[in-house]
Each structure stands twice: as structure tokens, then as C-alpha cells.
Short mmCIF file of C-alpha atoms in Angstrom, two decimals:
data_model
loop_
_atom_site.label_atom_id
_atom_site.label_comp_id
_atom_site.label_asym_id
_atom_site.label_seq_id
_atom_site.Cartn_x
_atom_site.Cartn_y
_atom_site.Cartn_z
CA MET A 1 -4.00 76.30 -60.62
CA SER A 2 -1.18 74.48 -58.87
CA LEU A 3 0.86 71.98 -60.84
CA HIS A 4 0.99 69.71 -57.80
CA PRO A 5 -2.53 69.06 -56.45
CA THR A 6 -3.00 69.14 -52.72
CA PRO A 7 -2.74 65.53 -51.45
CA ASP A 8 -5.96 63.61 -50.78
CA ILE A 9 -8.24 65.81 -52.89
CA ALA A 10 -9.61 65.65 -56.41
CA THR A 11 -8.47 68.40 -58.78
CA ILE A 12 -9.54 69.05 -62.37
CA LEU A 13 -6.35 69.41 -64.41
CA PRO A 14 -5.66 69.90 -68.11
CA ILE A 15 -3.99 66.86 -69.65
CA GLN A 16 -0.76 68.85 -70.01
CA GLN A 17 -0.55 69.34 -66.24
CA VAL A 18 -1.31 65.69 -65.55
CA LEU A 19 1.55 64.70 -67.86
CA ASP A 20 3.80 67.33 -66.28
CA LEU A 21 3.48 65.42 -63.00
CA LYS A 22 5.51 62.74 -64.82
CA PRO A 23 3.25 59.88 -63.67
CA ARG A 24 5.04 56.57 -63.79
CA ILE A 25 3.85 52.97 -64.17
CA PRO A 26 4.61 50.99 -60.97
CA ASP A 27 5.48 47.30 -61.03
CA TYR A 28 2.13 46.31 -59.54
CA GLN A 29 0.17 47.71 -62.50
CA ARG A 30 -1.54 45.36 -64.90
CA PRO A 31 -0.28 45.21 -68.49
CA TYR A 32 -1.35 47.80 -71.04
CA LYS A 33 -4.30 45.93 -72.57
CA TRP A 34 -6.30 48.40 -74.63
CA GLN A 35 -7.30 47.05 -78.02
CA ALA A 36 -8.24 48.81 -81.27
CA GLN A 37 -11.89 49.25 -80.23
CA HIS A 38 -10.89 51.10 -77.05
CA VAL A 39 -8.46 53.33 -78.94
CA SER A 40 -11.04 54.01 -81.64
CA GLN A 41 -13.68 55.01 -79.08
CA LEU A 42 -11.36 57.47 -77.34
CA PHE A 43 -10.04 58.87 -80.63
CA HIS A 44 -13.48 59.55 -82.09
CA ASP A 45 -14.77 61.02 -78.81
CA LEU A 46 -11.82 63.42 -78.80
CA LEU A 47 -12.24 64.26 -82.47
CA LEU A 48 -15.98 64.90 -82.12
CA HIS A 49 -15.56 67.32 -79.22
CA PHE A 50 -12.60 68.99 -80.94
CA GLU A 51 -14.58 69.60 -84.12
CA GLN A 52 -17.57 70.85 -82.12
CA GLY A 53 -15.34 73.17 -80.07
CA LYS A 54 -16.47 71.69 -76.76
CA GLN A 55 -14.63 71.02 -73.52
CA TYR A 56 -14.03 67.28 -72.94
CA ARG A 57 -13.31 65.55 -69.62
CA ILE A 58 -11.48 62.21 -70.00
CA GLY A 59 -12.48 60.48 -66.77
CA THR A 60 -10.40 60.20 -63.61
CA VAL A 61 -6.78 59.37 -62.91
CA VAL A 62 -5.76 58.17 -59.44
CA LEU A 63 -2.15 58.78 -58.42
CA HIS A 64 -0.16 57.67 -55.41
CA GLN A 65 2.16 60.51 -54.40
CA HIS A 66 5.30 59.32 -52.64
CA PRO A 67 6.32 61.04 -49.38
CA HIS A 68 8.78 63.48 -50.97
CA GLY A 69 6.18 64.56 -53.54
CA GLN A 70 8.31 64.12 -56.66
CA ILE A 71 7.08 60.67 -57.69
CA HIS A 72 3.50 59.95 -58.78
CA ASP A 73 2.60 56.31 -59.44
CA ILE A 74 -0.47 55.57 -61.57
CA VAL A 75 -3.02 53.53 -59.64
CA ASP A 76 -5.89 54.06 -62.10
CA GLY A 77 -5.80 55.62 -65.56
CA GLN A 78 -2.81 53.83 -67.07
CA GLN A 79 -4.69 52.68 -70.18
CA ARG A 80 -5.97 56.16 -71.05
CA LEU A 81 -2.74 57.99 -70.27
CA ILE A 82 -0.62 55.65 -72.41
CA THR A 83 -3.13 55.86 -75.27
CA LEU A 84 -3.20 59.67 -75.05
CA SER A 85 0.60 59.67 -75.14
CA LEU A 86 0.56 57.48 -78.26
CA LEU A 87 -1.89 59.85 -79.93
CA LEU A 88 0.08 62.95 -78.98
CA HIS A 89 3.24 61.31 -80.31
CA ALA A 90 1.49 60.58 -83.62
CA LEU A 91 0.37 64.22 -83.76
CA GLY A 92 3.98 65.36 -83.44
CA ASN A 93 3.81 66.38 -79.78
CA ASP A 94 5.96 63.94 -77.83
CA ASN A 95 6.11 65.61 -74.43
CA SER A 96 5.09 62.56 -72.44
CA HIS A 97 7.70 60.39 -70.77
CA LEU A 98 5.21 57.52 -70.44
CA LEU A 99 6.23 56.10 -73.82
CA HIS A 100 9.77 55.79 -72.49
CA GLU A 101 8.70 53.86 -69.40
CA LYS A 102 10.03 50.32 -69.11
CA LEU A 103 7.00 48.05 -69.51
CA GLY A 104 7.63 44.75 -67.76
CA HIS A 105 5.22 42.56 -69.71
CA SER A 106 5.20 41.36 -73.32
CA ILE A 107 1.43 42.00 -73.51
CA SER A 108 2.11 45.70 -72.96
CA HIS A 109 4.75 45.82 -75.70
CA ASN A 110 2.54 44.06 -78.23
CA ASN A 111 -0.49 46.27 -77.56
CA LEU A 112 1.68 49.39 -77.59
CA MET A 113 3.00 48.57 -81.07
CA GLN A 114 -0.40 47.56 -82.45
CA ASN A 115 -2.13 50.67 -81.11
CA HIS A 116 0.66 52.88 -82.45
CA GLN A 117 0.03 51.51 -85.93
CA PHE A 118 -3.75 51.76 -85.51
CA ILE A 119 -3.53 55.43 -84.50
CA GLN A 120 -1.44 56.11 -87.61
CA TYR A 121 -4.24 54.50 -89.65
CA LEU A 122 -6.92 56.58 -87.91
CA LEU A 123 -5.03 59.80 -88.60
CA SER A 124 -4.40 58.88 -92.23
CA ASP A 125 -8.15 58.47 -92.62
CA CYS A 126 -8.67 62.02 -91.29
CA ALA A 127 -6.15 63.92 -93.38
CA GLN A 128 -8.03 67.20 -92.95
CA ILE A 129 -7.23 67.40 -89.23
CA ASP A 130 -5.02 70.29 -88.13
CA LYS A 131 -2.64 68.08 -86.15
CA LYS A 132 -1.05 70.91 -84.19
CA ARG A 133 -4.40 72.29 -83.05
CA PHE A 134 -5.73 68.81 -82.26
CA ALA A 135 -2.68 68.13 -80.07
CA GLN A 136 -3.15 71.47 -78.29
CA TYR A 137 -6.81 70.62 -77.72
CA ILE A 138 -5.91 67.23 -76.17
CA LEU A 139 -3.30 68.84 -73.94
CA GLY A 140 -5.91 71.20 -72.57
CA LYS A 141 -6.26 74.34 -74.65
CA ASP A 142 -7.26 74.97 -78.21
CA GLU A 143 -6.19 78.60 -78.53
CA ASP A 144 -8.78 79.31 -81.24
CA ASN A 145 -11.77 78.15 -79.16
CA ASN A 146 -10.30 78.36 -75.63
CA VAL A 147 -11.41 74.80 -74.85
CA GLY A 148 -9.60 71.51 -74.40
CA CYS A 149 -9.36 68.24 -72.50
CA ASP A 150 -8.98 67.73 -68.78
CA MET A 151 -9.14 64.96 -66.19
CA VAL A 152 -10.16 64.62 -62.59
CA CYS A 153 -6.83 63.99 -60.87
CA VAL A 154 -7.01 62.33 -57.45
CA THR A 155 -3.67 62.35 -55.66
CA LEU A 156 -3.41 60.33 -52.45
CA ASN A 157 -0.47 59.88 -50.09
CA ASN A 158 -1.47 56.45 -48.80
CA LEU A 159 -1.28 53.60 -51.32
CA ASP A 160 -3.94 51.46 -49.62
CA GLN A 161 -6.31 54.45 -49.65
CA ALA A 162 -5.55 55.01 -53.33
CA PHE A 163 -6.47 51.41 -54.14
CA GLN A 164 -9.63 51.57 -52.04
CA PHE A 165 -10.66 54.80 -53.77
CA PHE A 166 -10.09 53.19 -57.15
CA ASP A 167 -11.99 50.08 -56.10
CA SER A 168 -15.03 52.11 -55.03
CA GLN A 169 -15.03 54.70 -57.85
CA ASN A 170 -14.13 52.64 -60.88
CA ALA A 171 -17.40 52.04 -62.74
CA ARG A 172 -15.96 51.26 -66.17
CA GLY A 173 -13.66 48.43 -67.08
CA LYS A 174 -12.55 45.70 -64.70
CA PRO A 175 -11.73 46.94 -61.19
CA LEU A 176 -8.67 45.73 -59.37
CA GLU A 177 -9.12 42.53 -57.41
CA ALA A 178 -8.08 42.38 -53.78
CA TYR A 179 -5.14 40.21 -54.82
CA ASP A 180 -3.85 43.08 -56.99
CA LEU A 181 -3.45 45.06 -53.78
CA LEU A 182 -1.44 42.18 -52.36
CA LYS A 183 0.87 42.40 -55.33
CA ALA A 184 1.46 46.07 -54.59
CA TYR A 185 2.05 45.41 -50.90
CA HIS A 186 4.59 42.63 -51.42
CA LEU A 187 6.40 44.39 -54.28
CA ARG A 188 7.07 47.29 -51.93
CA ALA A 189 9.01 44.83 -49.77
CA MET A 190 11.24 44.00 -52.78
CA GLN A 191 12.68 47.48 -53.32
CA ASN A 192 16.21 46.22 -52.69
CA ARG A 193 15.86 43.06 -54.77
CA PRO A 194 17.40 42.78 -58.27
CA VAL A 195 15.20 44.24 -61.02
CA ASN A 196 15.11 40.91 -62.86
CA THR A 197 13.76 39.20 -59.76
CA VAL A 198 11.00 41.79 -59.40
CA HIS A 199 10.05 41.56 -63.07
CA GLN A 200 9.95 37.77 -62.89
CA CYS A 201 7.58 37.90 -59.92
CA VAL A 202 5.35 40.38 -61.77
CA ALA A 203 5.39 38.29 -64.97
CA ASN A 204 4.48 35.11 -63.06
CA TRP A 205 1.71 36.95 -61.23
CA GLU A 206 0.19 38.36 -64.43
CA SER A 207 0.37 34.97 -66.10
CA ALA A 208 -1.39 33.40 -63.12
CA ALA A 209 -4.07 36.11 -63.13
CA GLN A 210 -5.01 35.16 -66.70
CA ALA A 211 -4.79 31.37 -66.30
CA ASP A 212 -7.87 29.17 -66.36
CA GLU A 213 -9.29 27.80 -63.11
CA HIS A 214 -7.57 24.43 -63.53
CA SER A 215 -4.07 25.95 -63.69
CA PRO A 216 -5.37 27.55 -61.38
CA ASN A 217 -5.70 31.34 -61.66
CA LEU A 218 -5.10 33.78 -58.82
CA TYR A 219 -8.78 34.18 -58.01
CA LYS A 220 -9.12 30.44 -57.54
CA ILE A 221 -6.01 29.82 -55.44
CA ILE A 222 -6.14 33.01 -53.35
CA ASN A 223 -9.85 33.78 -52.95
CA LEU A 224 -11.32 30.27 -52.90
CA VAL A 225 -8.54 28.20 -51.35
CA LEU A 226 -5.79 29.95 -49.39
CA PHE A 227 -7.94 32.77 -48.03
CA ARG A 228 -10.48 30.30 -46.72
CA LEU A 229 -7.92 27.92 -45.24
CA ARG A 230 -6.11 30.76 -43.49
CA ARG A 231 -9.32 32.32 -42.16
CA TRP A 232 -10.81 29.01 -40.99
CA HIS A 233 -7.52 28.21 -39.27
CA GLN A 234 -7.94 31.50 -37.39
CA GLN A 235 -11.58 30.58 -36.56
CA GLN A 236 -12.90 33.38 -38.78
CA SER A 237 -15.32 33.40 -41.69
CA GLY A 238 -13.81 32.66 -45.11
CA ASP A 239 -16.68 34.24 -47.02
CA GLN A 240 -15.17 36.86 -49.35
CA PHE A 241 -11.65 38.12 -49.81
CA THR A 242 -11.90 41.89 -50.24
CA SER A 243 -9.58 44.84 -49.69
CA GLN A 244 -10.78 44.88 -46.08
CA GLU A 245 -9.10 41.49 -45.38
CA LEU A 246 -5.64 42.16 -46.81
CA ASP A 247 -4.10 41.45 -43.41
CA THR A 248 -4.81 37.76 -44.02
CA PHE A 249 -1.92 37.78 -46.52
CA LYS A 250 0.31 40.45 -45.01
CA GLY A 251 3.39 39.03 -43.38
CA ILE A 252 6.59 39.91 -41.60
CA ALA A 253 9.74 41.53 -42.96
CA GLU A 254 12.48 39.03 -43.76
CA THR A 255 14.84 40.96 -41.50
CA ALA A 256 12.63 40.51 -38.41
CA GLU A 257 14.49 38.80 -35.56
CA TYR A 258 11.57 36.78 -34.20
CA PRO A 259 12.34 33.22 -33.05
CA TYR A 260 9.18 31.80 -34.62
CA LEU A 261 10.49 32.84 -38.05
CA HIS A 262 13.88 31.16 -37.69
CA ASN A 263 12.74 27.78 -39.04
CA THR A 264 11.10 29.37 -42.08
CA ILE A 265 14.16 31.48 -42.87
CA ALA A 266 16.45 28.49 -42.32
CA ALA A 267 14.33 26.28 -44.61
CA ARG A 268 14.45 28.90 -47.36
CA THR A 269 18.22 29.25 -47.01
CA MET A 270 18.62 25.46 -47.14
CA LEU A 271 16.45 25.25 -50.27
CA GLN A 272 18.57 27.88 -52.01
CA ALA A 273 21.77 26.05 -51.10
CA ALA A 274 20.36 22.68 -52.17
CA SER A 275 19.13 24.01 -55.50
CA HIS A 276 22.67 25.17 -56.33
CA ASN A 277 24.27 21.91 -55.14
CA PRO A 278 21.58 19.20 -55.47
CA MET A 279 24.03 16.28 -55.25
CA MET A 280 25.12 17.34 -51.77
CA PHE A 281 21.68 17.33 -50.15
CA HIS A 282 18.92 14.84 -49.43
CA PRO A 283 16.00 15.22 -51.92
CA ARG A 284 13.72 16.47 -49.13
CA PHE A 285 15.77 19.67 -48.99
CA LEU A 286 14.91 20.37 -52.64
CA GLN A 287 11.24 20.80 -51.74
CA ALA A 288 9.79 24.15 -50.78
CA GLY A 289 8.93 24.30 -47.08
CA PHE A 290 5.50 25.91 -47.23
CA GLN A 291 2.38 25.36 -45.15
CA ALA A 292 -0.83 27.08 -46.21
CA GLN A 293 -1.60 28.58 -42.78
CA GLN A 294 1.92 29.58 -41.78
CA ALA A 295 3.12 33.10 -41.09
CA LEU A 296 4.06 34.83 -44.33
CA ILE A 297 7.29 36.64 -45.16
CA ASN A 298 6.80 39.80 -47.16
CA GLY A 299 8.21 40.18 -50.64
CA GLU A 300 9.67 37.50 -52.90
CA TRP A 301 8.85 34.67 -50.47
CA PHE A 302 5.12 35.51 -50.74
CA PHE A 303 5.16 35.23 -54.55
CA HIS A 304 6.84 31.81 -54.27
CA TYR A 305 4.24 30.80 -51.68
CA ILE A 306 1.38 31.57 -54.09
CA GLU A 307 3.10 29.80 -56.98
CA HIS A 308 3.74 26.73 -54.80
CA TYR A 309 0.04 26.35 -54.03
CA ARG A 310 -0.96 26.95 -57.62
CA GLN A 311 1.23 24.00 -58.57
CA LEU A 312 -0.08 21.86 -55.73
CA TYR A 313 -3.68 22.57 -56.70
CA ALA A 314 -2.96 21.58 -60.31
CA GLU A 315 -1.21 18.40 -59.16
CA LEU A 316 -4.35 17.42 -57.29
CA PHE A 317 -7.28 18.70 -59.33
CA HIS A 318 -6.26 19.18 -62.95
CA PRO A 319 -8.97 17.32 -64.92
CA GLN A 320 -6.46 15.35 -67.02
CA THR A 321 -3.27 15.05 -64.99
CA GLY A 322 -4.31 15.63 -61.36
CA LEU A 323 -4.05 12.89 -58.75
CA LEU A 324 -7.83 12.87 -58.36
CA ALA A 325 -8.18 12.25 -62.09
CA HIS A 326 -6.59 8.85 -61.40
CA ILE A 327 -9.02 7.94 -58.63
CA ARG A 328 -11.61 5.51 -60.03
CA THR A 329 -13.07 4.16 -56.78
CA LEU A 330 -14.11 5.59 -53.42
CA GLY A 331 -14.75 3.03 -50.76
CA GLN A 332 -16.57 0.20 -52.52
CA VAL A 333 -18.02 2.42 -55.27
CA ALA A 334 -16.48 2.52 -58.76
CA PHE A 335 -16.79 5.47 -61.16
CA ASP A 336 -17.41 5.14 -64.86
CA THR A 337 -14.42 7.46 -65.43
CA ASN A 338 -12.76 9.11 -62.41
CA LEU A 339 -13.52 11.21 -59.34
CA ILE A 340 -13.01 14.60 -61.02
CA ASP A 341 -15.25 13.67 -63.94
CA TYR A 342 -17.89 12.49 -61.50
CA LEU A 343 -17.77 15.76 -59.53
CA ASN A 344 -18.09 17.66 -62.82
CA THR A 345 -21.08 15.69 -64.08
CA TYR A 346 -23.26 14.32 -61.27
CA LYS A 347 -26.88 15.37 -61.20
CA ASN A 348 -27.37 19.06 -60.32
CA ASN A 349 -23.65 19.63 -59.72
CA TRP A 350 -24.14 23.11 -61.17
CA ARG A 351 -26.21 24.34 -58.20
CA ALA A 352 -24.65 27.09 -56.10
CA GLY A 353 -24.82 24.91 -53.00
CA ASP A 354 -23.04 22.04 -54.74
CA GLN A 355 -20.34 24.42 -55.93
CA TYR A 356 -19.77 25.53 -52.34
CA LEU A 357 -19.49 21.88 -51.30
CA ARG A 358 -16.99 21.25 -54.10
CA GLU A 359 -14.88 24.18 -52.88
CA LEU A 360 -14.95 22.88 -49.30
CA PHE A 361 -13.95 19.42 -50.53
CA GLU A 362 -11.00 20.82 -52.51
CA CYS A 363 -9.85 22.93 -49.55
CA THR A 364 -9.99 19.88 -47.28
CA VAL A 365 -8.05 17.65 -49.68
CA LEU A 366 -5.40 20.31 -50.24
CA ALA A 367 -5.06 20.85 -46.47
CA TYR A 368 -4.42 17.11 -45.98
CA VAL A 369 -1.89 16.76 -48.82
CA ASP A 370 -0.22 20.00 -47.75
CA LYS A 371 0.51 18.38 -44.38
CA PHE A 372 0.92 14.66 -45.11
CA GLY A 373 1.55 14.41 -48.85
CA ALA A 374 -0.11 11.52 -50.70
CA THR A 375 0.21 9.10 -47.76
CA GLN A 376 -3.08 7.16 -47.45
CA LEU A 377 -4.65 9.57 -49.92
CA GLU A 378 -7.37 7.25 -51.25
CA PRO A 379 -8.91 6.35 -47.86
CA PHE A 380 -8.69 10.01 -46.89
CA LEU A 381 -10.54 11.07 -50.06
CA TYR A 382 -13.42 8.79 -49.14
CA LYS A 383 -13.55 10.19 -45.62
CA ALA A 384 -13.41 13.79 -46.92
CA PHE A 385 -16.08 13.09 -49.55
CA VAL A 386 -18.52 11.71 -46.98
CA TRP A 387 -17.78 14.54 -44.52
CA VAL A 388 -18.51 17.21 -47.14
CA TYR A 389 -21.26 15.74 -49.26
CA GLN A 390 -23.40 14.34 -46.46
CA LYS A 391 -24.49 17.98 -46.13
CA ARG A 392 -26.18 17.56 -49.51
CA LEU A 393 -28.50 15.01 -47.89
CA GLN A 394 -28.96 16.83 -44.61
CA TRP A 395 -29.91 20.23 -46.02
CA GLN A 396 -32.04 21.09 -49.02
CA ARG A 397 -30.58 24.60 -49.30
CA ILE A 398 -26.84 25.14 -48.94
CA THR A 399 -25.33 28.63 -48.78
CA PHE A 400 -21.77 29.72 -48.18
CA ASN A 401 -22.70 30.24 -44.54
CA THR A 402 -23.43 26.50 -44.43
CA ILE A 403 -19.91 25.45 -45.36
CA ASP A 404 -18.45 28.28 -43.28
CA GLN A 405 -20.11 26.81 -40.20
CA VAL A 406 -19.11 23.25 -41.16
CA ALA A 407 -15.47 24.31 -41.55
CA LEU A 408 -15.47 26.27 -38.28
CA ASP A 409 -17.18 23.54 -36.25
CA ARG A 410 -15.05 22.17 -33.41
CA GLY A 411 -15.68 18.70 -34.75
CA SER A 412 -14.61 19.50 -38.33
CA LEU A 413 -12.30 17.36 -40.42
CA LEU A 414 -10.21 20.46 -41.12
CA LEU A 415 -9.54 20.91 -37.41
CA CYS A 416 -8.69 17.22 -37.13
CA ILE A 417 -6.10 17.61 -39.92
CA ALA A 418 -4.63 20.70 -38.24
CA GLN A 419 -4.21 18.90 -34.91
CA ALA A 420 -3.07 15.51 -36.24
CA LEU A 421 0.60 14.54 -36.08
CA GLN A 422 0.22 11.51 -38.36
CA PRO A 423 -2.26 10.42 -41.08
CA LYS A 424 -3.60 7.63 -38.86
CA ALA A 425 -5.04 10.27 -36.51
CA VAL A 426 -7.04 11.66 -39.45
CA MET A 427 -8.18 8.16 -40.44
CA GLN A 428 -9.73 7.79 -36.98
CA PHE A 429 -11.99 10.79 -37.63
CA MET A 430 -15.62 9.73 -37.39
CA ASN A 431 -18.23 11.32 -39.63
CA GLN A 432 -21.48 12.31 -37.97
CA PRO A 433 -24.47 10.03 -38.59
CA LEU A 434 -26.74 11.21 -41.36
CA SER A 435 -30.09 12.68 -40.41
CA ASP A 436 -33.31 10.98 -41.46
CA MET A 437 -33.95 13.65 -44.09
CA ARG A 438 -33.32 12.54 -47.69
CA PHE A 439 -33.80 14.21 -51.04
CA ASP A 440 -34.56 12.62 -54.38
CA ASN A 441 -32.59 15.19 -56.42
CA VAL A 442 -29.25 13.68 -55.40
CA ASP A 443 -27.25 11.44 -57.72
CA ASP A 444 -27.80 7.74 -56.92
CA LYS A 445 -24.05 7.14 -56.97
CA MET A 446 -23.59 9.88 -54.41
CA LYS A 447 -26.17 8.22 -52.17
CA GLU A 448 -24.28 4.97 -52.58
CA LEU A 449 -21.01 6.68 -51.67
CA LEU A 450 -22.63 8.20 -48.60
CA GLY A 451 -24.04 4.86 -47.54
CA VAL A 452 -27.65 5.74 -48.32
CA SER A 453 -29.35 2.94 -50.23
CA ASP A 454 -32.97 4.08 -49.96
CA ALA A 455 -33.75 7.78 -50.44
CA LYS A 456 -36.96 8.71 -48.68
#
């Protein structure tokens, strides 16, 4: 059996040979998150098969083999491989370099220490174990019984293929999201950046992945906001962001000499200079020059782009501090509390169709503020509210395809925002007249906001 599996095939390898490949933990990997219950399950599975003298297969590991063949990055299997290394270390067999890898997240360090102590406790509770034989069994061969542990090792040359394989094969645990693949793609563009810069981008990304939806988290800002705005701008469906649509967030190398990138590069350079010498520049130069639909620059710029829109979303929609939390009237209609509370509590707001409408409303508001700031925000909010929520009166059943078609319509408010040079052009946008169809299961205040006094 070859130590180096043939690329792009699955090979069954003893654990020893998997570790001999010296798999490393790339920057795009999630933190090491296994808790005591995961460690306990693996430990007792191993112990049971060891005591019964049976062969044991510990799942699948997916590796990305770099072009020269000497480097193998772990795409899937990090949690198990680190835990196995901890157990082997506790058994006196420290032949794995994984425990010496530099883990870039505090979550990894904390779980590593806690699981190390827990494994010591598990072993102390099983004092009768022959530690040397148990370690040999885990590595792949118990010489007394000629059995041991192995893994299915899938080694792929193409990183995108490795992620897609993992995404389709991973049936246990939480699979990687499409935005995790974006992290990998843009980190590859940062190979020449300082290590601290890379680690800071990774730390910010992991923190955003775990944030709640109001912060918002990566799923919210990438899948439900930026992906849709970018796709609708390109006159394409914004339905679901999957690994098949990664090109939506793939950009251009910073070194590209294309004239259309000059303004973006110049704005970034100006921002860096202004941040170091703020007294020498007008305050406008201290603001990041992002637009949601603009061409992206690979690497560090992309991570700043995502963080910028996370902050903008929170500034608008955070339930306590967001700008919309200070809006207490729309048109001539006053709320008992504020607009965000109303959207969270009106009758049947929990319906899937109403959630789609809420997402379209948020995308529309963010698109306007992204382009014009808070200028004439309150009259715009009323116009956006009517444009979106009149669909609640026109259609009894609302699917994502409904808001997809509304957003892509040539007479959409989103298109008006994209084409407008000043806010007043948006204020001239005329909502379509409501149809004669009315439904009784709509909040009376919403009918009032939409100009419907008598529901049929």
C-alpha cells in the first residue's frame, strides 16, 4: 500500500499512514470544536472494538494535496484527527505533528486543553488498559490480533472539488456552508500578506459565523442580503447561495491592471493614508468606499467588504440600536413602538411568505442607504414598505419565486435605486395600484399603511 494515495481516489489507510502524510490545518478551517461528549463517544467506540479484537474504520478524511505533493491540507476530518492525536499523546505515542500546529482561534486552544484533560480522566478510569497495545491498535495494527483502525482517505488535487466532495458526502455533523468555500478562496489570495493580517481575517470571519442574525452572522449578510443584491443586479435569480454560485463572490487580483479597478484601488489607498493621518484628510476619506454590487478584489479587501456590510446591516436593523428602531411613523401611520418591533410582531409575520417579504424589504433599504446614506430615509422607508408589502394583499401565497420576480421586474424599486443619481429620482418612483383582491388575515395597521381602509 502506497504511503501517498493516488490523487482523486479514495484509499483505505491505517491511521499511522494518514498521520505520516503530515496533514496540516489550513487557515480556512473552522476551529477545533469537539466537546467532551464527542471525545467520549470516539474513545468508547475505539475501546469497545479494541477489547473485542475487531477492525474499526473511523470515517473519512478529505485532503487537498498541493501541486508538488508534499503538503496535504485537511478539508474534512480535522476534529477526529486532532482528537486521535490527543489520545495517542495520552497513551505515550506522540508521533503526530498535528498537536504542534499553530491553531489560529482561541476556541481551538480552549477545547484542546479541555479535551486533553478529559482524555486523561477517561484513561484513569480504565487503568487496566494496555496503553502500548491500545495505541498500536489505534495506529492501525494490534500485533496480537492483527487488527486495528483505518480511515477512508480521499486525496484531491483541486481544492474546489475537495470542498464539493465534502459537501456532498458529509452526513454527520454540520457541513461546510458555501461561504466557508469563499473563505478558502480569498485566503489563497493572501499568501503574501503578513501572518497577523491573515489570522485577523480568519478570527473576524469565525466570530461573524457564530454571531446572531442581528449582528448579523455570515449566513444572514452573505446568503440573504449580498448574494441576492448581487444576483438581482445581474438580472439573475437570488434563490440559494450554494457552492455552484461561488463566482458571485469571486473577484479580481489586486495586481490586475484593468482601468475599471483603478478607482477602487485608489479609494483603498486613500483610506489607508487617511486612517494613518486623519487630521490631513476630509472625513469622507475615512469612510470605506464599498458598493454592494461592485467588482470584488480578492483577498483582504473581500474580508473588509463583508465586515463593512455586516456593520451597515446592524446600523439599520439592530432591534435596539438600528436606525429603523427609531422610526415610529410611516406616512401618516404611527406605531405603538417602532418599525422593527412592528415587523417582528404584526399578525402572521411568522409565515414563510412574510419572511421572504421582510428579506426583500431589508435588501431594498440596504441598497438605498448603501448608495445615498440616510438622506430622505423616512420617506424612502414608506415607499419601500408599500412596494414590498402590497404583495401581501395581492397574493395569498408568497414563495421565494414571488419576490425573485418582483426584484427582477423592469419596474422594480431596486432597479430604480440602481439607476438613480440622486434620492429625488427614487422619491419619484410610483408604486403600482393595488389589485381588487384583499385578504382578512393581514394586520389592520398594515392595511392602513398600504392605503387600504376596507378589506374585502
